[in-house]
């Protein structure tokens, strides 16, 4: 019989991050937040454009450009989905690699909880979609649409509503999204690859091998890697496997562990350079080319009456929240993890509801699942937008109920009374911190005594100015 779990054996989850991890998460999420706001703006522009000048929107989206001899004569919409999103998945690959070697996923025991939460957060929405379409007699092709979480859009919502989340909750959301992206990549690779050109796929694999070898040899220079990456991407596209897989494969190859004397690993350095391109250009342009759907009263009504679209909405709103919260609760209930004392289970449910914002990858999977079915494909996009909007509103309400508590925790995390650039909460158990604070106190006391002596020297015995 297993030994009982004692309080001493229990491990806190959603606890305070280490200082380096906290700083990395803060920098990453700051960039994602800016990108998310741009993404939100691009989606609004696409909706307005499609519903006011729909003909010109369709013409621009369908305009072809490229080299037909290389199999790359694509519409602007396909360039956005297959080309620009490869940059997004390249960054996702680096994030995943870093999480595996230096982040929340490096320790299997610590990684179990967010991984279980993410898996449940993808499985339950798929089950909700399947159930709705089984009862309603709809097409099962879109089961994967509500499984994705859009971290940039979720953070944009936080930026707009002005809710501060403690770093632990933000890190939990980021880790969920990273694992979510991994499984979304696997879903795209396994379920949305129809015909494979093995010659092109073999060429892409050879290119990836050369890419890996150059990295191992320490070869530097963007002029080497960028042309090679384009060749790998082009071969992957022509192979029939979705071209974004090339991006994540190259991201996973980068070294994300620091060696002696390095301030940043190569992966962190490249991510820092490429993330603005991904968040500020690639993803917003994809949203501009993909989010433009008709939102007339009849179209919105169809979202809640057609089983395919209703399954997407309920999958994002109900499936995500129930799946992530249920997976987290079960992992905590049956393992040695217990919730951080500063937080409560409603906080986990609020983040789970926020994860129901499935925009970028959900739109991509919707295009792949209903390729060639124009009207239904647009209705699925409308369902993604509606489901994401409802999830955002629900999460906003839940987060606002605890906003004072979050603000107090964030203020505690950010407090730096000695102005040394390191939050005091990370120094309170450090003897050097107490010595430094004592020295600061002594300096202030000496300054007060000196000022008092100067004031005394400038007055007569009666206390009047000399």
Coordinates of C-alpha atoms in Angstrom, one line a residue:
X1 CA 0.0 0.0 0.0
X2 CA 1.3 3.5 -0.9
X3 CA 2.5 5.7 1.9
X4 CA 0.2 8.6 2.8
X5 CA 1.0 12.0 1.4
X6 CA 2.0 14.3 4.3
X7 CA 1.9 18.1 4.1
X8 CA 5.7 18.2 3.9
X9 CA 5.6 16.0 0.8
X10 CA 3.2 18.3 -1.0
X11 CA 4.4 20.6 -3.7
X12 CA 2.8 24.0 -4.4
X13 CA 1.7 24.7 -7.9
X14 CA 0.9 28.2 -9.3
X15 CA 3.5 29.3 -6.7
X16 CA 6.0 32.1 -7.1
X17 CA 8.4 31.7 -10.1
X18 CA 12.1 31.9 -9.8
X19 CA 13.5 35.4 -10.6
X20 CA 15.0 34.4 -14.0
X21 CA 11.9 32.5 -15.0
X22 CA 9.7 35.5 -13.9
X23 CA 11.8 37.9 -15.9
X24 CA 11.6 35.7 -19.0
X25 CA 7.8 35.2 -18.7
X26 CA 7.3 38.9 -18.2
X27 CA 9.4 39.8 -21.4
X28 CA 7.7 37.1 -23.5
X29 CA 4.2 38.1 -22.4
X30 CA 4.9 41.8 -22.9
X31 CA 5.7 41.1 -26.5
X32 CA 2.7 38.8 -26.9
X33 CA 0.4 41.4 -25.4
X34 CA 1.5 44.0 -27.9
X35 CA 1.1 41.5 -30.7
X36 CA -2.3 40.5 -29.3
X37 CA -3.6 44.1 -29.5
X38 CA -2.4 44.3 -33.1
X39 CA -4.1 40.9 -33.8
X40 CA -7.3 42.3 -32.3
X41 CA -7.1 45.4 -34.5
X42 CA -6.4 43.3 -37.6
X43 CA -9.4 41.1 -36.9
X44 CA -11.7 44.1 -36.4
X45 CA -10.4 45.7 -39.7
X46 CA -11.0 42.4 -41.5
X47 CA -14.6 42.1 -40.2
X48 CA -15.3 45.8 -41.2
X49 CA -13.7 45.4 -44.6
X50 CA -15.5 42.1 -45.4
X51 CA -18.9 43.5 -44.3
X52 CA -18.6 46.8 -46.1
X53 CA -16.5 46.2 -49.2
X54 CA -16.8 42.4 -49.4
X55 CA -15.9 42.3 -53.1
X56 CA -12.6 44.0 -52.7
X57 CA -11.8 41.9 -49.6
X58 CA -12.3 38.7 -51.6
X59 CA -10.3 40.0 -54.5
X60 CA -7.3 40.9 -52.4
X61 CA -7.4 37.7 -50.4
X62 CA -7.6 35.7 -53.6
X63 CA -4.9 37.5 -55.5
X64 CA -2.2 35.1 -56.6
X65 CA 1.5 35.8 -56.4
X66 CA 4.6 33.5 -56.5
X67 CA 6.6 31.2 -58.8
X68 CA 4.4 28.5 -60.4
X69 CA 7.4 26.4 -61.5
X70 CA 8.3 25.9 -57.9
X71 CA 4.7 25.0 -56.9
X72 CA 4.4 28.3 -55.0
X73 CA 1.8 30.3 -57.0
X74 CA -0.4 31.0 -54.0
X75 CA -3.1 33.4 -53.0
X76 CA -2.4 36.0 -50.4
X77 CA -4.7 34.1 -48.0
X78 CA -2.5 30.9 -48.5
X79 CA 0.7 32.9 -48.2
X80 CA -0.6 34.1 -44.8
X81 CA -1.7 30.7 -43.6
X82 CA 1.2 28.6 -44.9
X83 CA 4.0 31.2 -45.0
X84 CA 3.6 33.8 -42.3
X85 CA 2.3 31.3 -39.8
X86 CA 5.5 29.2 -40.3
X87 CA 7.2 32.2 -38.5
X88 CA 4.6 31.9 -35.7
X89 CA 5.2 28.2 -35.3
X90 CA 9.0 28.7 -35.5
X91 CA 8.7 30.9 -32.3
X92 CA 6.3 28.3 -30.8
X93 CA 9.0 25.6 -31.4
X94 CA 11.6 27.7 -29.6
X95 CA 9.2 28.3 -26.7
X96 CA 8.5 24.6 -26.5
X97 CA 12.3 23.8 -26.6
X98 CA 13.0 26.3 -23.9
X99 CA 10.2 25.1 -21.7
X100 CA 11.5 21.5 -22.0
X101 CA 15.1 22.4 -21.1
X102 CA 14.8 25.4 -18.8
X103 CA 11.2 26.2 -18.1
X104 CA 8.1 24.6 -16.4
X105 CA 8.4 21.4 -18.5
X106 CA 11.9 20.5 -17.6
X107 CA 10.9 18.6 -14.4
X108 CA 8.5 15.7 -15.3
X109 CA 6.8 16.0 -11.9
X110 CA 6.3 19.7 -12.2
X111 CA 5.3 19.4 -15.9
X112 CA 2.6 16.8 -15.3
X113 CA 0.0 19.3 -14.1
X114 CA 0.1 21.8 -17.0
X115 CA 0.5 18.9 -19.5
X116 CA -2.5 17.1 -18.1
X117 CA -4.5 20.4 -18.0
X118 CA -3.6 21.1 -21.6
X119 CA -4.5 17.6 -22.8
X120 CA -7.8 17.8 -21.0
X121 CA -8.3 21.3 -22.4
X122 CA -8.0 19.9 -25.9
X123 CA -9.8 16.5 -25.4
X124 CA -13.0 17.9 -23.8
X125 CA -13.7 20.6 -26.5
X126 CA -13.2 17.9 -29.1
X127 CA -15.7 15.6 -27.2
X128 CA -18.2 18.5 -26.9
X129 CA -18.0 19.1 -30.6
X130 CA -18.4 15.4 -31.4
X131 CA -21.4 15.1 -29.0
X132 CA -23.2 18.1 -30.5
X133 CA -22.6 16.9 -34.0
X134 CA -23.6 13.3 -33.2
X135 CA -26.9 14.5 -31.8
X136 CA -27.4 17.1 -34.5
X137 CA -26.3 15.0 -37.4
X138 CA -23.5 17.4 -38.4
X139 CA -20.1 16.8 -40.0
X140 CA -17.4 15.5 -37.7
X141 CA -14.6 17.2 -39.7
X142 CA -14.3 20.2 -37.4
X143 CA -13.6 18.3 -34.2
X144 CA -10.1 19.9 -33.8
X145 CA -11.3 23.5 -34.4
X146 CA -12.1 24.3 -30.7
X147 CA -9.0 22.6 -29.3
X148 CA -6.6 25.5 -29.7
X149 CA -5.8 28.5 -27.4
X150 CA -4.6 31.8 -28.7
X151 CA -2.2 33.2 -26.1
X152 CA -1.7 36.5 -27.9
X153 CA -5.5 37.2 -28.2
X154 CA -6.0 36.1 -24.5
X155 CA -3.3 38.6 -23.4
X156 CA -4.8 41.3 -25.6
X157 CA -8.1 40.8 -23.7
X158 CA -6.2 41.2 -20.5
X159 CA -4.5 44.4 -21.8
X160 CA -7.9 45.9 -22.9
X161 CA -9.8 45.1 -19.7
X162 CA -6.8 46.2 -17.6
X163 CA -6.7 43.2 -15.3
X164 CA -3.3 42.4 -13.7
X165 CA -2.6 38.7 -13.2
X166 CA 0.1 37.4 -10.9
X167 CA 3.1 36.0 -12.7
X168 CA 2.2 32.4 -11.6
X169 CA -1.2 32.6 -13.4
X170 CA 0.4 34.2 -16.5
X171 CA 3.1 31.5 -16.6
X172 CA 0.4 28.8 -16.2
X173 CA -1.5 30.4 -19.2
X174 CA 1.8 30.6 -21.2
X175 CA 2.7 26.9 -20.5
X176 CA -0.8 25.8 -21.4
X177 CA -0.5 27.6 -24.7
X178 CA 2.9 26.1 -25.4
X179 CA 1.7 22.5 -24.8
X180 CA -1.5 23.4 -26.7
X181 CA 0.6 24.5 -29.7
X182 CA 2.5 21.3 -29.6
X183 CA -0.6 19.2 -29.8
X184 CA -2.1 21.5 -32.5
X185 CA 1.0 20.9 -34.6
X186 CA 0.6 17.2 -34.2
X187 CA -3.1 17.3 -35.1
X188 CA -2.3 19.4 -38.3
X189 CA 0.5 17.0 -39.2
X190 CA -1.4 13.7 -38.6
X191 CA -5.0 14.6 -39.5
X192 CA -4.7 17.3 -42.2
X193 CA -2.0 15.7 -44.4
X194 CA -3.8 14.1 -47.4
X195 CA -1.3 13.2 -50.1
X196 CA 2.4 13.1 -49.5
X197 CA 5.1 13.8 -52.1
X198 CA 7.9 11.7 -50.6
X199 CA 10.6 13.2 -52.8
X200 CA 9.8 16.7 -51.6
X201 CA 9.4 15.5 -48.0
X202 CA 12.8 13.7 -48.2
X203 CA 14.4 16.9 -49.5
X204 CA 12.9 18.8 -46.6
X205 CA 14.2 16.3 -44.1
X206 CA 17.7 16.6 -45.7
X207 CA 17.5 20.4 -45.4
X208 CA 16.5 20.0 -41.7
X209 CA 19.5 17.7 -41.2
X210 CA 21.8 20.3 -42.8
X211 CA 20.2 23.0 -40.6
X212 CA 20.8 20.9 -37.5
X213 CA 24.4 20.2 -38.5
X214 CA 25.2 23.8 -39.1
X215 CA 23.8 24.7 -35.6
X216 CA 25.9 21.9 -34.0
X217 CA 29.1 23.2 -35.8
X218 CA 28.4 26.7 -34.5
X219 CA 28.1 28.3 -37.9
X220 CA 26.7 31.8 -37.6
X221 CA 25.1 34.3 -40.1
X222 CA 21.5 34.9 -41.1
X223 CA 22.6 34.8 -44.7
X224 CA 23.2 31.0 -44.2
X225 CA 20.1 30.1 -42.3
X226 CA 17.4 32.3 -43.9
X227 CA 17.9 30.9 -47.5
X228 CA 18.2 27.4 -46.1
X229 CA 15.0 27.9 -44.1
X230 CA 13.1 29.1 -47.2
X231 CA 14.2 26.0 -49.1
X232 CA 13.1 23.7 -46.3
X233 CA 9.8 25.5 -46.1
X234 CA 9.2 25.3 -49.9
X235 CA 10.0 21.6 -49.9
X236 CA 7.7 21.0 -46.9
X237 CA 4.9 22.8 -48.6
X238 CA 5.2 20.9 -51.8
X239 CA 5.4 17.6 -49.9
X240 CA 1.7 17.9 -48.8
X241 CA 2.6 18.2 -45.1
X242 CA 1.5 21.6 -43.8
X243 CA 4.4 24.0 -44.2
X244 CA 4.2 25.3 -40.6
X245 CA 5.7 22.0 -39.5
X246 CA 9.0 23.1 -41.0
X247 CA 8.9 26.2 -38.8
X248 CA 8.3 24.3 -35.5
X249 CA 11.0 21.7 -36.5
X250 CA 13.6 24.4 -37.0
X251 CA 12.6 26.0 -33.7
X252 CA 13.0 22.8 -31.8
X253 CA 16.6 22.4 -33.1
X254 CA 17.9 25.6 -31.6
X255 CA 19.9 25.3 -28.3
X256 CA 18.0 27.0 -25.5
X257 CA 20.3 26.1 -22.6
X258 CA 22.9 28.6 -21.5
X259 CA 26.6 27.7 -21.4
X260 CA 29.2 29.3 -19.2
X261 CA 29.7 32.9 -20.0
X262 CA 26.5 33.2 -22.0
X263 CA 23.9 35.8 -21.0
X264 CA 21.4 34.3 -23.4
X265 CA 21.3 31.0 -25.3
X266 CA 21.1 31.1 -29.1
X267 CA 17.5 30.1 -29.0
X268 CA 16.6 32.9 -26.6
X269 CA 18.5 35.4 -28.7
X270 CA 16.8 34.4 -31.9
X271 CA 13.4 34.3 -30.3
X272 CA 14.0 37.8 -29.1
X273 CA 14.8 38.9 -32.7
X274 CA 12.0 36.9 -34.4
X275 CA 9.1 37.3 -31.9
X276 CA 8.3 40.9 -32.9
X277 CA 8.1 39.8 -36.5
X278 CA 5.8 37.0 -35.5
X279 CA 3.6 38.9 -33.1
X280 CA 3.7 42.2 -34.9
X281 CA 3.4 41.2 -38.5
X282 CA 2.9 37.5 -39.3
X283 CA -0.1 36.8 -37.0
X284 CA -1.9 40.1 -37.6
X285 CA -1.6 39.7 -41.4
X286 CA -3.0 36.1 -41.1
X287 CA -5.9 37.5 -39.1
X288 CA -6.5 40.2 -41.7
X289 CA -6.6 37.6 -44.5
X290 CA -8.7 35.0 -42.5
X291 CA -11.1 36.8 -40.1
X292 CA -13.2 38.6 -42.7
X293 CA -16.5 36.8 -42.6
X294 CA -20.1 38.1 -42.9
X295 CA -21.7 38.8 -39.6
X296 CA -25.3 39.6 -40.6
X297 CA -28.1 38.7 -38.2
X298 CA -28.9 35.5 -40.2
X299 CA -25.3 34.4 -40.2
X300 CA -25.0 34.9 -36.4
X301 CA -28.3 33.0 -35.9
X302 CA -26.9 30.1 -38.0
X303 CA -23.9 29.9 -35.6
X304 CA -26.2 28.8 -32.8
X305 CA -28.4 26.5 -34.9
X306 CA -26.1 24.6 -37.1
X307 CA -24.4 21.6 -35.3
X308 CA -20.9 22.2 -36.8
X309 CA -20.8 25.9 -35.7
X310 CA -22.6 25.3 -32.4
X311 CA -20.1 22.5 -31.6
X312 CA -17.2 25.0 -32.1
X313 CA -18.8 27.7 -29.9
X314 CA -19.6 25.2 -27.1
X315 CA -16.3 23.6 -27.4
X316 CA -14.4 26.9 -26.9
X317 CA -16.7 28.3 -24.2
X318 CA -17.7 25.2 -22.2
X319 CA -15.2 22.5 -23.3
X320 CA -12.0 24.6 -22.7
X321 CA -13.1 25.8 -19.3
X322 CA -14.3 22.5 -18.0
X323 CA -11.4 20.5 -19.6
X324 CA -8.6 22.7 -18.2
X325 CA -10.1 23.2 -14.8
X326 CA -11.1 19.6 -14.5
X327 CA -7.7 18.3 -15.6
X328 CA -5.9 20.7 -13.1
X329 CA -8.2 19.8 -10.2
X330 CA -7.8 16.0 -10.9
X331 CA -4.0 16.4 -11.2
X332 CA -3.9 18.3 -7.9
X333 CA -6.3 15.9 -6.2
X334 CA -4.5 12.7 -7.1
X335 CA -0.8 13.9 -7.0
X336 CA 1.3 15.7 -4.4
X337 CA 0.5 19.2 -5.8
X338 CA -1.6 21.7 -3.9
X339 CA -2.8 25.1 -4.9
X340 CA -0.7 28.2 -3.9
X341 CA -2.1 29.7 -0.7
X342 CA -2.4 33.2 -2.4
X343 CA -4.8 31.8 -5.0
X344 CA -8.1 30.0 -5.1
X345 CA -9.8 27.5 -7.4
X346 CA -12.0 30.2 -9.0
X347 CA -8.7 31.8 -10.2
X348 CA -7.8 28.6 -12.1
X349 CA -11.3 28.5 -13.6
X350 CA -11.0 32.1 -14.7
X351 CA -7.8 31.3 -16.5
X352 CA -9.4 28.1 -18.0
X353 CA -12.2 30.3 -19.3
X354 CA -9.7 32.7 -20.8
X355 CA -8.0 29.8 -22.6
X356 CA -11.3 29.4 -24.6
X357 CA -10.1 32.2 -26.8
X358 CA -9.0 30.1 -29.7
X359 CA -8.3 32.4 -32.6
X360 CA -5.2 32.0 -34.8
X361 CA -4.8 28.2 -34.8
X362 CA -8.6 27.6 -34.6
X363 CA -9.0 29.6 -37.8
X364 CA -6.2 27.7 -39.4
X365 CA -7.6 24.3 -38.5
X366 CA -11.1 25.5 -39.6
X367 CA -9.6 26.4 -43.1
X368 CA -8.0 23.0 -43.3
X369 CA -11.0 21.0 -42.0
X370 CA -13.5 22.6 -44.4
X371 CA -11.2 23.3 -47.4
X372 CA -13.3 23.8 -50.5
X373 CA -16.6 24.3 -48.6
X374 CA -16.8 28.1 -48.9
X375 CA -20.0 28.8 -47.0
X376 CA -19.5 26.3 -44.2
X377 CA -15.8 27.4 -43.9
X378 CA -16.9 31.0 -43.4
X379 CA -19.6 29.9 -40.8
X380 CA -16.9 28.0 -38.9
X381 CA -14.8 31.2 -38.8
X382 CA -17.8 33.1 -37.5
X383 CA -18.2 30.4 -34.9
X384 CA -14.6 30.8 -33.8
X385 CA -15.0 34.5 -33.5
X386 CA -18.3 34.2 -31.6
X387 CA -16.9 31.5 -29.3
X388 CA -13.8 33.5 -28.6
X389 CA -15.8 36.6 -27.8
X390 CA -18.1 34.8 -25.4
X391 CA -15.1 33.1 -23.7
X392 CA -13.4 36.5 -23.4
X393 CA -16.5 38.1 -21.8
X394 CA -16.9 35.2 -19.3
X395 CA -13.3 35.3 -18.4
X396 CA -13.4 39.1 -18.0
X397 CA -16.3 38.8 -15.5
X398 CA -14.6 36.1 -13.5
X399 CA -11.3 38.0 -13.4
X400 CA -12.9 41.2 -12.4
X401 CA -14.4 39.5 -9.4
X402 CA -10.9 38.9 -8.0
X403 CA -9.2 42.0 -9.5
X404 CA -8.4 43.6 -6.1
X405 CA -6.7 40.4 -4.9
X406 CA -4.7 40.2 -8.2
X407 CA -3.6 43.8 -7.9
X408 CA -2.4 43.3 -4.3
X409 CA -0.4 40.2 -5.4
X410 CA 1.2 42.0 -8.3
X411 CA 2.1 45.0 -6.2
X412 CA 3.8 42.6 -3.7
X413 CA 5.7 41.0 -6.6
X414 CA 6.8 44.3 -8.0
X415 CA 7.8 46.1 -4.8
X416 CA 11.4 47.2 -4.8
X417 CA 12.0 49.4 -1.8
X418 CA 15.8 49.4 -2.1
X419 CA 15.7 50.2 -5.8
X420 CA 18.2 47.6 -6.8
X421 CA 16.1 46.2 -9.7
X422 CA 15.3 43.0 -7.8
X423 CA 11.8 42.7 -6.3
X424 CA 12.0 42.5 -2.5
X425 CA 9.9 39.4 -2.4
X426 CA 12.9 37.5 -4.0
X427 CA 15.3 38.8 -1.4
X428 CA 13.4 38.5 1.9
X429 CA 14.9 35.1 2.7
X430 CA 18.4 36.1 1.6
X431 CA 20.8 37.1 4.4
X432 CA 22.6 39.5 2.0
X433 CA 19.3 41.3 1.5
X434 CA 18.9 41.9 5.3
X435 CA 22.5 43.1 5.5
X436 CA 21.9 45.5 2.6
X437 CA 18.7 46.8 4.1
X438 CA 20.5 47.3 7.5
X439 CA 23.2 49.3 5.7
X440 CA 20.6 51.4 4.0
X441 CA 18.9 52.0 7.4
X442 CA 22.2 53.0 9.0
X443 CA 22.9 55.4 6.1
X444 CA 19.6 57.1 6.5
X445 CA 20.0 57.4 10.3
X446 CA 23.4 58.9 9.9
X447 CA 22.0 61.4 7.3
X448 CA 19.3 62.4 9.8
X449 CA 21.9 62.9 12.6
X450 CA 24.1 65.0 10.3
X451 CA 21.1 67.2 9.3
X452 CA 20.2 67.6 12.9
X453 CA 23.7 68.6 13.8
X454 CA 23.8 71.2 11.0
X455 CA 20.5 72.6 12.1
X456 CA 21.8 72.8 15.7
X457 CA 24.9 74.6 14.6
X458 CA 22.9 77.2 12.8
X459 CA 20.9 78.4 15.9
X460 CA 21.6 80.0 19.3
X461 CA 20.8 78.4 22.6
X462 CA 17.2 79.6 22.5
X463 CA 16.7 77.7 19.3
X464 CA 16.5 81.0 17.3
X465 CA 18.5 81.4 14.1
X466 CA 22.0 82.7 14.8

